[in-house]
Short mmCIF file of C-alpha atoms and ligand atoms in Angstrom, two decimals:
data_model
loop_
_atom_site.label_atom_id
_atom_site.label_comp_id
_atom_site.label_asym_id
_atom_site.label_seq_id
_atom_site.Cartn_x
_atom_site.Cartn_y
_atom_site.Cartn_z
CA UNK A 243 -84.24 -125.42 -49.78
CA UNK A 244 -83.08 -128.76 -48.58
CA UNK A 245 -79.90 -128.69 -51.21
CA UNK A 246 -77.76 -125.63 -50.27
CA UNK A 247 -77.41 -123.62 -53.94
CA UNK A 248 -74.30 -121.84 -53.14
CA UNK A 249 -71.72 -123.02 -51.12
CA UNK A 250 -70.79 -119.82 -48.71
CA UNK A 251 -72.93 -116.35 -47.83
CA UNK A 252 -71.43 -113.48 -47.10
CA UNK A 253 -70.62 -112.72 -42.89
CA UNK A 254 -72.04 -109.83 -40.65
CA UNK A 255 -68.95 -109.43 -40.22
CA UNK A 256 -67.73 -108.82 -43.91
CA UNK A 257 -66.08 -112.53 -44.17
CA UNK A 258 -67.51 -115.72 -45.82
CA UNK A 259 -69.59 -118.28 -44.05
CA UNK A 260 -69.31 -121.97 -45.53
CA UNK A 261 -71.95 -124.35 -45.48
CA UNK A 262 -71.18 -127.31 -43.18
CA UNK A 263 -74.30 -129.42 -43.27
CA UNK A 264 -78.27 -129.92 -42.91
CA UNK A 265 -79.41 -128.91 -39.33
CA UNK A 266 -83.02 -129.98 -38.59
CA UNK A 267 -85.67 -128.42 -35.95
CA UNK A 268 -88.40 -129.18 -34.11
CA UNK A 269 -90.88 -126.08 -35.06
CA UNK A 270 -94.63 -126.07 -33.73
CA UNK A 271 -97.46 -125.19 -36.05
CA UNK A 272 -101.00 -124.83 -36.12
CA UNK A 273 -101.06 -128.42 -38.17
CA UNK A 274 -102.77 -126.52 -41.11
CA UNK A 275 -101.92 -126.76 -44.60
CA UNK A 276 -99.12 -124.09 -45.18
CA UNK A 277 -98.10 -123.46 -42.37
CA UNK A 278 -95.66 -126.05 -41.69
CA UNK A 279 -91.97 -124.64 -43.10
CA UNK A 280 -92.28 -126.10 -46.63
CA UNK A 281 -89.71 -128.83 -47.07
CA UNK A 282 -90.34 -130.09 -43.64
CA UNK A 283 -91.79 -134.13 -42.93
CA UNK A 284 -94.39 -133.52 -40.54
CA UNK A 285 -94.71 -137.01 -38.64
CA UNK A 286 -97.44 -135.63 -36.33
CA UNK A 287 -100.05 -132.81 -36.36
CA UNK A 288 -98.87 -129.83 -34.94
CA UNK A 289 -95.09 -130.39 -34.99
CA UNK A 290 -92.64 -130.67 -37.93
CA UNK A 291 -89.61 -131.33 -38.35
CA UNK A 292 -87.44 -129.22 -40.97
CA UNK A 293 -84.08 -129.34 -42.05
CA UNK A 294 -82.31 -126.58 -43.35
CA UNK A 295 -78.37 -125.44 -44.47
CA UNK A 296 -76.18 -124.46 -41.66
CA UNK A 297 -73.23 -122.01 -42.70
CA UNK A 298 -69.93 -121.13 -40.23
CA UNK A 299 -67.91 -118.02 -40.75
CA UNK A 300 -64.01 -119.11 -40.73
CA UNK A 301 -63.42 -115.56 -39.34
CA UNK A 302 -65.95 -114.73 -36.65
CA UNK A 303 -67.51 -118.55 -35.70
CA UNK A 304 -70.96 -116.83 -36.24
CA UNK A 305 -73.17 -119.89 -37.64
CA UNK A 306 -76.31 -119.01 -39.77
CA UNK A 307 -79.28 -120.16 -41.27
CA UNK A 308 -79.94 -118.21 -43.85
CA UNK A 309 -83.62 -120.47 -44.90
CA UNK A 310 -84.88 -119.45 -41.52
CA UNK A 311 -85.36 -116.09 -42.38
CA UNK A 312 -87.66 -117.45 -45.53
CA UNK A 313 -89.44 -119.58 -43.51
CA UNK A 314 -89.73 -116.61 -40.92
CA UNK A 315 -88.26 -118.95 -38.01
CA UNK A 316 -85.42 -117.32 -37.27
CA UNK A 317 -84.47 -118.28 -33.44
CA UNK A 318 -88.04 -119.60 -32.68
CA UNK A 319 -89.47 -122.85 -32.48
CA UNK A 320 -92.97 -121.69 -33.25
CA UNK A 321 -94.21 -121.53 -36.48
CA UNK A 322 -95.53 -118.12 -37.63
CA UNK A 323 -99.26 -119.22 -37.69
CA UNK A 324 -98.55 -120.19 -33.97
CA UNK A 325 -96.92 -117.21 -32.93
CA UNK A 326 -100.21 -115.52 -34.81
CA UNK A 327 -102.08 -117.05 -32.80
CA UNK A 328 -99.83 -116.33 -29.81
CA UNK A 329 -100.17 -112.57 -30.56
CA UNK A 330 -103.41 -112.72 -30.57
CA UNK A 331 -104.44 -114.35 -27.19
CA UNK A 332 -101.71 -112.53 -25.61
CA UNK A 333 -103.25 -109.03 -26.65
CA UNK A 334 -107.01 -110.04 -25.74
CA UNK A 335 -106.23 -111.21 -22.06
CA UNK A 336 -103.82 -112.39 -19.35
CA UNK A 337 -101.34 -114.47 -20.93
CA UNK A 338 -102.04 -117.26 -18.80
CA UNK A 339 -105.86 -117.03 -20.25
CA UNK A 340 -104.50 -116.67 -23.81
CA UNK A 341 -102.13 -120.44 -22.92
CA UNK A 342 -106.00 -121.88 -21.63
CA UNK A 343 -107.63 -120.42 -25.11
CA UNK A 344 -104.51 -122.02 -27.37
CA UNK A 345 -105.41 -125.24 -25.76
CA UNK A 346 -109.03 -125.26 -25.90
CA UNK A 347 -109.30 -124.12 -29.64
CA UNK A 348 -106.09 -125.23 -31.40
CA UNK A 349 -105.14 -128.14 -29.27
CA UNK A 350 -101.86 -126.49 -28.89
CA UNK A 351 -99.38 -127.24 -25.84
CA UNK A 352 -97.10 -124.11 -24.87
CA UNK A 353 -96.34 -122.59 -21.74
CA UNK A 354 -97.88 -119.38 -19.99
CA UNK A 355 -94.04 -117.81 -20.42
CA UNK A 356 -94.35 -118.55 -24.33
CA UNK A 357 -97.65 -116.72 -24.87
CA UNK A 358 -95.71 -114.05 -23.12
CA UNK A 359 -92.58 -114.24 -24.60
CA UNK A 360 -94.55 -114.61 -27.94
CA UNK A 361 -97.05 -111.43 -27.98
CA UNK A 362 -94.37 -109.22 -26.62
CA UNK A 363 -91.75 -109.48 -29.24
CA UNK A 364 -94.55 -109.67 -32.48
CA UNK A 365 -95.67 -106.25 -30.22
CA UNK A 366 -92.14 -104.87 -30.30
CA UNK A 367 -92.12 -105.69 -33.69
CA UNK A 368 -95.49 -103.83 -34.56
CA UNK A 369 -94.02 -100.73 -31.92
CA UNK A 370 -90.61 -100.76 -33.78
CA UNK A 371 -92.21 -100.77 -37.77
CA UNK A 372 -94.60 -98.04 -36.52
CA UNK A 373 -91.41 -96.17 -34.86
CA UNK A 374 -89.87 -96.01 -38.20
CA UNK A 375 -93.55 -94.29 -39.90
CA UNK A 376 -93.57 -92.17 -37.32
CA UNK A 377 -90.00 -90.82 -37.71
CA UNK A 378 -90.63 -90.82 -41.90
CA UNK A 379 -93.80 -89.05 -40.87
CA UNK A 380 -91.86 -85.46 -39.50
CA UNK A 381 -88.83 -85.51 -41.72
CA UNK A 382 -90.71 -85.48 -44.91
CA UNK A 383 -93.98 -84.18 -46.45
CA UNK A 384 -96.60 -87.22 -45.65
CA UNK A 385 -97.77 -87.77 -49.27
CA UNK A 386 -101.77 -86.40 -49.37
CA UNK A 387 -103.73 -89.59 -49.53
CA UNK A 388 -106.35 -89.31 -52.22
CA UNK A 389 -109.95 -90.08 -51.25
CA UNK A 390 -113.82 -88.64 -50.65
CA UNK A 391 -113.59 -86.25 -48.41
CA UNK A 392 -114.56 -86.50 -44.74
CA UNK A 393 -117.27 -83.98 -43.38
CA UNK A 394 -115.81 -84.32 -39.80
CA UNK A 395 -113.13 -85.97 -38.64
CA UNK A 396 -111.98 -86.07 -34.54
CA UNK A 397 -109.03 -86.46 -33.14
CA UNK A 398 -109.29 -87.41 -29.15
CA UNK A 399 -106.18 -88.06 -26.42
CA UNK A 400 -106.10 -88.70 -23.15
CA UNK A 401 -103.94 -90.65 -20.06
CA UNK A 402 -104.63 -93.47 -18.05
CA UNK A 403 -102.26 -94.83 -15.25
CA UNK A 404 -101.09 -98.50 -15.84
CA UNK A 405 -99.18 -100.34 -12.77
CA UNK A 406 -96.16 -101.11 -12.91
CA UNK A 407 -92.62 -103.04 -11.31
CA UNK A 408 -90.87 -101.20 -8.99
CA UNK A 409 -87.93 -100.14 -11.27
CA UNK A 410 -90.05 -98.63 -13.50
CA UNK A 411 -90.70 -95.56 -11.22
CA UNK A 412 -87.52 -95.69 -9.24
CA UNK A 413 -86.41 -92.16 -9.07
CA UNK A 414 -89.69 -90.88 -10.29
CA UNK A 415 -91.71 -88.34 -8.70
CA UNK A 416 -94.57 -89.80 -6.01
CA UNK A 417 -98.08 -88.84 -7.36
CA UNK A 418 -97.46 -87.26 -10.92
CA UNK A 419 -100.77 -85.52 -12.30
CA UNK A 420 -102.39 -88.03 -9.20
CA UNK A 421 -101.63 -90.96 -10.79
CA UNK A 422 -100.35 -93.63 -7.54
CA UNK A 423 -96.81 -93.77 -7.53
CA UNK A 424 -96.24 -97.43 -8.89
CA UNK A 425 -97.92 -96.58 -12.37
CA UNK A 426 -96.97 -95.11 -15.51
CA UNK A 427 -98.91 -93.31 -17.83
CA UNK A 428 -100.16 -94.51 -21.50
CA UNK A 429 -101.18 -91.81 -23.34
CA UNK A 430 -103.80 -93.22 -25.11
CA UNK A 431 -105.21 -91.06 -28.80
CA UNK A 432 -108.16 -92.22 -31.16
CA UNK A 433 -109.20 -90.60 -34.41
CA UNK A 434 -112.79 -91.28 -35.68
CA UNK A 435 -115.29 -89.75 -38.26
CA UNK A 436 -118.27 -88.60 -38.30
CA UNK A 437 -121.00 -87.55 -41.15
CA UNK A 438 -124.57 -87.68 -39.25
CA UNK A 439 -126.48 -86.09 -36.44
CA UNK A 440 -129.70 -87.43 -34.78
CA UNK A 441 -133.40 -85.87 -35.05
CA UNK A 442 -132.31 -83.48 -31.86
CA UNK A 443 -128.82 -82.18 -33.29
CA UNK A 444 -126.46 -84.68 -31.50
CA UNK A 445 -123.60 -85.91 -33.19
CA UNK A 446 -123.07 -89.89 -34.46
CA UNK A 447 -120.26 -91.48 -35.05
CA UNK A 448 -119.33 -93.35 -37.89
CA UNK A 449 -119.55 -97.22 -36.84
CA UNK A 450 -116.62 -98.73 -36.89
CA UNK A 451 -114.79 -95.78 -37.87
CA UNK A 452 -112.28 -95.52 -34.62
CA UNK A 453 -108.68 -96.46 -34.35
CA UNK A 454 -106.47 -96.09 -31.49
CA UNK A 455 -102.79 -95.35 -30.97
CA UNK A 456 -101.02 -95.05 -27.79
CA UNK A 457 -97.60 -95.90 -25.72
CA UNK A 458 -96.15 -94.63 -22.47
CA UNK A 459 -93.93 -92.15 -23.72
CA UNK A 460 -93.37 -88.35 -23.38
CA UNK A 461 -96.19 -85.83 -24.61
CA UNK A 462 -94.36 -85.13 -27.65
CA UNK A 463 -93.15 -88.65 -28.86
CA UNK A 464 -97.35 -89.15 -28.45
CA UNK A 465 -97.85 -85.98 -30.32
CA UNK A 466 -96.25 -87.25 -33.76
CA UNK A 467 -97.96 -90.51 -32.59
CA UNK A 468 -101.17 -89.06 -32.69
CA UNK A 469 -100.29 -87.04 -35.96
CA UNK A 470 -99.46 -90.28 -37.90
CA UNK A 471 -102.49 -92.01 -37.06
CA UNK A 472 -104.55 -88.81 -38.06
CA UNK A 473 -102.96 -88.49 -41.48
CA UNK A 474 -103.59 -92.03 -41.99
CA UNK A 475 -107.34 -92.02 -41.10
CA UNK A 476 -107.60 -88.71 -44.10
CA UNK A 477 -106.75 -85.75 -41.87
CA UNK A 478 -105.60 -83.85 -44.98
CA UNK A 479 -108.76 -84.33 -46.69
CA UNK A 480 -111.29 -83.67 -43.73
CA UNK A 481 -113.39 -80.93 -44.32
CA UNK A 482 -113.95 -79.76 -40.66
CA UNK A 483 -111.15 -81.07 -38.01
CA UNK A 484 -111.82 -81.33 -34.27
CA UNK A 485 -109.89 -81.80 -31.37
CA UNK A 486 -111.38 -82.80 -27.92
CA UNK A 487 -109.56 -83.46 -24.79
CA UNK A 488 -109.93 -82.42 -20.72
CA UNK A 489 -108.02 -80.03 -19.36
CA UNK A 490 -104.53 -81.62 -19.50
CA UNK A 491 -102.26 -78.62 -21.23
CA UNK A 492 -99.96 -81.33 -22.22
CA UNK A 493 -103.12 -82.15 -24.62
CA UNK A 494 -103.43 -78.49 -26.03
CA UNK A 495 -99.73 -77.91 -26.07
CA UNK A 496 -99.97 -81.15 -28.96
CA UNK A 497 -102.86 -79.89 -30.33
CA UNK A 498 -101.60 -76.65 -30.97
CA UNK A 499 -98.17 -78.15 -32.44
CA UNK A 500 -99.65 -81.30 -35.04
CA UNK A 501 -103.43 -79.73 -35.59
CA UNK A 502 -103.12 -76.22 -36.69
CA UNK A 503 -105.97 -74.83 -37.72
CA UNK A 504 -108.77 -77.75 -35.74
CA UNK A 505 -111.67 -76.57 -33.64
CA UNK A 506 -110.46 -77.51 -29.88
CA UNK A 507 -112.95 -78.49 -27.18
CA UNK A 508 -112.82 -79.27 -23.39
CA UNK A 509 -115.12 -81.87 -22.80
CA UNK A 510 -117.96 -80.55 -20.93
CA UNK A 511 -118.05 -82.94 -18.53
CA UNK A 512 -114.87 -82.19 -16.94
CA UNK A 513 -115.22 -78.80 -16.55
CA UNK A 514 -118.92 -79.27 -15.29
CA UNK A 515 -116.86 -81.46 -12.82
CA UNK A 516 -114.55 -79.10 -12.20
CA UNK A 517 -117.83 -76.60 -11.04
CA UNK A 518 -118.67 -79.57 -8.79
CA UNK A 519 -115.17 -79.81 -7.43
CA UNK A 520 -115.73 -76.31 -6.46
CA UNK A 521 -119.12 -76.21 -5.31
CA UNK A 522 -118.17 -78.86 -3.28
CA UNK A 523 -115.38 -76.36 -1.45
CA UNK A 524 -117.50 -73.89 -1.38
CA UNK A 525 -119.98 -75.94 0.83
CA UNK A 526 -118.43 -78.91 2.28
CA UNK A 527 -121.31 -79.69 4.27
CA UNK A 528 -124.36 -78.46 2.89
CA UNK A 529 -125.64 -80.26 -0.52
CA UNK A 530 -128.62 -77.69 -1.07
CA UNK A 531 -126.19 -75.22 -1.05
CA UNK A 532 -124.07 -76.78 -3.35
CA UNK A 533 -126.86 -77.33 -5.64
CA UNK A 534 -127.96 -73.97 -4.98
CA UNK A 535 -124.80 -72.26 -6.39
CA UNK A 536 -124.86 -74.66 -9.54
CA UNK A 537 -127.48 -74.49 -10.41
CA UNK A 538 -128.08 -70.61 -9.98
CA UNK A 539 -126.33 -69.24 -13.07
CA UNK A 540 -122.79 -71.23 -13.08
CA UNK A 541 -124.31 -74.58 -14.59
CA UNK A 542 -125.82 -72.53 -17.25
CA UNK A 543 -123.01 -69.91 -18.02
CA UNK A 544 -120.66 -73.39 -18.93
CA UNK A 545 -123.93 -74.52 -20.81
CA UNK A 546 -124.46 -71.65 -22.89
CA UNK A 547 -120.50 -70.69 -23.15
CA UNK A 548 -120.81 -67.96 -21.48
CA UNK A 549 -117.48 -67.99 -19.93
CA UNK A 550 -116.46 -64.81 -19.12
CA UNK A 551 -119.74 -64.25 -17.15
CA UNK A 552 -118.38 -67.57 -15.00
CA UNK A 553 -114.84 -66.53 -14.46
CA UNK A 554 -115.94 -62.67 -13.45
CA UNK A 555 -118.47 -64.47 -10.54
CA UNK A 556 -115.73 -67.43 -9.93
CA UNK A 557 -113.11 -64.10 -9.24
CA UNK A 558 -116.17 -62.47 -7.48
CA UNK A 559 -115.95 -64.99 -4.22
CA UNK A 560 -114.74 -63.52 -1.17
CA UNK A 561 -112.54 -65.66 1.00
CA UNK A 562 -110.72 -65.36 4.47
CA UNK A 563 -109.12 -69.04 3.62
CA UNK A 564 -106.37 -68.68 1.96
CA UNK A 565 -106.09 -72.42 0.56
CA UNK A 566 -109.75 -71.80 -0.50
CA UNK A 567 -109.31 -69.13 -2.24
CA UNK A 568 -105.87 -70.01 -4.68
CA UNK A 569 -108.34 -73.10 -5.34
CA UNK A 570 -110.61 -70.94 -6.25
CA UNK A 571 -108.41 -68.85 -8.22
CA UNK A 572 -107.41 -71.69 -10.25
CA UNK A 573 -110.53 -72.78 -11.10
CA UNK A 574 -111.09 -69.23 -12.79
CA UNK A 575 -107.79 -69.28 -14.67
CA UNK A 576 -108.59 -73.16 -15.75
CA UNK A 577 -111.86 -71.63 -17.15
CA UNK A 578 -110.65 -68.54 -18.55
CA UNK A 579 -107.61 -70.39 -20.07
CA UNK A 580 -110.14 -72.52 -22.20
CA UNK A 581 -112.88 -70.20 -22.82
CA UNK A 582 -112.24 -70.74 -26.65
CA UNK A 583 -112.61 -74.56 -26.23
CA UNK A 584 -116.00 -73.80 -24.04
CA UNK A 585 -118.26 -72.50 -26.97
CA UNK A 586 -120.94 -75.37 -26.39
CA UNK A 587 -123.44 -73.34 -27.95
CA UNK A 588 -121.46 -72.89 -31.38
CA UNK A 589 -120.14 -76.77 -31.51
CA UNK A 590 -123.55 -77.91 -30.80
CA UNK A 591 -124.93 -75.87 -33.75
CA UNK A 592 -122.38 -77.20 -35.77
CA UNK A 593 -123.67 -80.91 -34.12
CA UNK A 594 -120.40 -81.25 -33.28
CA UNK A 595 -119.45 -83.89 -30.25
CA UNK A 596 -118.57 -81.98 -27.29
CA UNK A 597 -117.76 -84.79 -24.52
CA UNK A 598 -114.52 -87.34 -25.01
CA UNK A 599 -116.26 -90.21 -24.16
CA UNK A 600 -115.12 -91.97 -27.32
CA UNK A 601 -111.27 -91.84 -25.37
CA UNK A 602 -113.09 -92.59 -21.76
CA UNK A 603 -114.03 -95.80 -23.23
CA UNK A 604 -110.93 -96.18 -25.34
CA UNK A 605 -108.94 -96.25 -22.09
CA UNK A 606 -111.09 -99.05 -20.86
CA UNK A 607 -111.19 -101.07 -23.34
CA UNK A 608 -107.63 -100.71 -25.19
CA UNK A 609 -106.07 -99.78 -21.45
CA UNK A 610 -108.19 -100.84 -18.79
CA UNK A 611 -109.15 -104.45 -20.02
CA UNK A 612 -106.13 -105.77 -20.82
CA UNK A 613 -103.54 -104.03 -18.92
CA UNK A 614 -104.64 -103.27 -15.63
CA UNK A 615 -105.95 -106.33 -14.53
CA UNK A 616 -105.32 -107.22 -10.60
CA UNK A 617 -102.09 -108.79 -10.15
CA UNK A 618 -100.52 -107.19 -13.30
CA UNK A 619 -97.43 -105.08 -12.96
CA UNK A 620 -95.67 -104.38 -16.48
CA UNK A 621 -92.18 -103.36 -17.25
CA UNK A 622 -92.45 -99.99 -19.87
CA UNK A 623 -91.52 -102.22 -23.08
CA UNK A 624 -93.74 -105.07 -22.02
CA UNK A 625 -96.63 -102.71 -21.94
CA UNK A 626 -95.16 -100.88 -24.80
CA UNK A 627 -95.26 -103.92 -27.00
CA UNK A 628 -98.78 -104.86 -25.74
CA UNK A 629 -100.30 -102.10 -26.15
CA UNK A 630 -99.05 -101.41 -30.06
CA UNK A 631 -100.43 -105.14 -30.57
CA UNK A 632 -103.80 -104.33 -29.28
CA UNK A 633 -104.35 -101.60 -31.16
CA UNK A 634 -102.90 -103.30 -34.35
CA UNK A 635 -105.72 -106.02 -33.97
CA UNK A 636 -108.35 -103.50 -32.54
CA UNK A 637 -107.46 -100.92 -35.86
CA UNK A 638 -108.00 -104.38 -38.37
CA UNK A 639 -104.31 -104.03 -39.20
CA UNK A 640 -103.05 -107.49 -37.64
CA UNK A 641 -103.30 -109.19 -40.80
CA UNK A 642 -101.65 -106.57 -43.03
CA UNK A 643 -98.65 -106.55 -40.93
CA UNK A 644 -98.36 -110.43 -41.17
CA UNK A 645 -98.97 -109.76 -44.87
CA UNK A 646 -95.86 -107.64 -44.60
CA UNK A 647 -93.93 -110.27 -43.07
CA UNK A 648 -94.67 -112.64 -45.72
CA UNK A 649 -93.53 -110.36 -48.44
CA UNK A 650 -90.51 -109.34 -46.97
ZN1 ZN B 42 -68.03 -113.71 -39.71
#
């Protein structure tokens, strides 16, 4: 679009802009075929040159380029291959790294700041689009997506603290739910499937059948979050729907709210932690002991679901300590508040997974790896936008949403 076709577009601000003459720019791309803006001369790889109608509103003195938008430049310098590849590094390590692996690979000089500047606003982007679903997603009836159904499907959440700069917990309660007072926390959801068991009964997951979603936001923002992502991945079509978390109530207060009707469990390794927690009260000094009281009936009560037998002998324990004993007193309302979600013996006969170690290693890898590396401290939106571009390209849905660029 070198030769402007019409002479003035219409104004943000109702008016007319007129077209005053060809502008060029200097836009970086990737040097391959189609990516440079079409129109452009490119007089050396890896930077081209394209000139493009420049329009001036009489009325407001806002100037436009109306081609940009086309050529999906709009106030950039970087071609959209580039800022692909931009997105990508920037969600798979420090940006710094991702600035080394530009070089190295695509022979591609930017700055550290760019890769940044780069990943966070195709993240935003990604954050924003999905904002919109998610808001479509509780006004109106999600239409039932057609498909095989899915023997089990899971639905998994749980939170991870993520540092971050000072203003981001100014006026914010010291050590919320023990997370250190300069981090946030990213709720952090997956949804997988699963249609097998091993030779003893244990559950297997589908390969490659997990996708993530997750943001630092409130529990219910995450909730419809969560719910999106599960309709997506066939929730209405799953035959047998399962929801596994620790003890967080935030998690059961969502559960309760967007998964009617799923089988809940508390992953038996917390609460077997929470028996060590206590054994470890009980007995502060005397390990035997401690394994003593384990493994005398409480181990196996959990084991076989046998709840109510735990929380009678939990409320049993006589105690002259006053701090001792509310501890201990919590510990037998945390069990006897999820004695539903403790039926091991039932979920195992239905070789259902009873441990959340799918999320555990979600909030390494998704979380951990890239976002709480030493010396990184993130502002909300940063690691907002970072984290919706991580699990964009971790889900396989990078390239759709570029797709969607192109056709809009
Ligand atoms: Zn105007």
């Amino acid at each position: 679009m070198s030769e402007p076709e019409q002479r003035a577009v219409p104004c943000r601000c109702g008016g007319q802009a007129r077209y005053r003459e060809l502008r060029s720019k200097t836009v970086l791309t990737v040097g391959a075929l189609g990516d440079a803006p079409s129109g452009s001369q490119s007089p050396e790889l890896g930077s081209a040159t394209v000139s493009r109608p420049y329009f001036l509103c009489l009325d407001c003195h806002q100037g436009q380029f109306p081609a940009d938008a086309d050529l999906d430049i709009v106030n950039t310098e970087f071609s959209p291959g580039v800022r692909r590849m931009k997105a990508l590094v920037g969600q798979d390590a420090s940006f710094d790294h991702g600035r080394e692996q530009l070089h190295l690979l695509a022979g591609l000089e930017v700055t550290t700041k760019s890769v940044e500047r780069v990943s966070e606003a195709i993240g935003a982007d990604i954050a924003q689009r999905e904002q919109r679903e998610i808001e479509r997603a509780v006004q109106l009836d999600l239409p039932v997506i057609v498909g095989e159904p899915i023997p089990i499907l899971y639905v998994q959440m749980d939170g991870t603290g993520v540092p971050v700069v000072k203003k981001e917990t100014a006026g914010r309660q010291g050590k919320l739910d023990g997370f250190p007072a300069y981090t946030r926390e990213v709720k952090l959801g997956c949804v997988f499937t699963q249609t097998k068991w091993d030779k003893k009964g244990f559950a297997l997951r589908d390969p490659d059948s997990t996708t993530y979603t997750g943001a630092i936001e409130s529990a219910q923002q995450f909730g419809k979050r969560l719910y999106l992502e599960a309709w997506k991945r066939g929730w209405s079509r799953a035959e047998k729907k399962v929801v596994i978390g620790d003890g967080a109530e935030w998690i059961w207060n969502q559960a309760q709210e967007h998964f009617p009707g799923a089988i809940q469990i508390v992953d038996l390794f917390h609460a077997r932690q929470h028996l060590w927690d206590l054994a470890r009260l009980l007995h502060p000094a005397d390990a035997k002991r401690r394994n003593a009281w384990i493994g005398l009936h409480q181990k196996r009560w959990l084991d076989r679901g046998k709840i109510d037998k735990l929380v009678a002998a939990l409320r049993s324990i006589q105690s002259t300590d006053l701090e001792l004993a509310k501890k201990i007193r919590n510990e037998a309302d945390y069990f006897a508040a999820n004695a539903p979600r403790m039926n091991y013996p039932s979920f195992r006969k239905q070789h259902l997974f009873v441990g959340s170690g799918v999320i555990e290693a979600g909030c390494k890898t998704v979380v951990g790896h890239r976002l709480k590396q030493s010396g990184m401290f993130w502002t909300v939106n940063g690691a907002n936008a970072i984290l919706a571009l991580r699990c964009s390209h971790l889900n396989g849905r990078f390239e759709d949403y570029w797709e969607s660029r192109r056709a809009a």
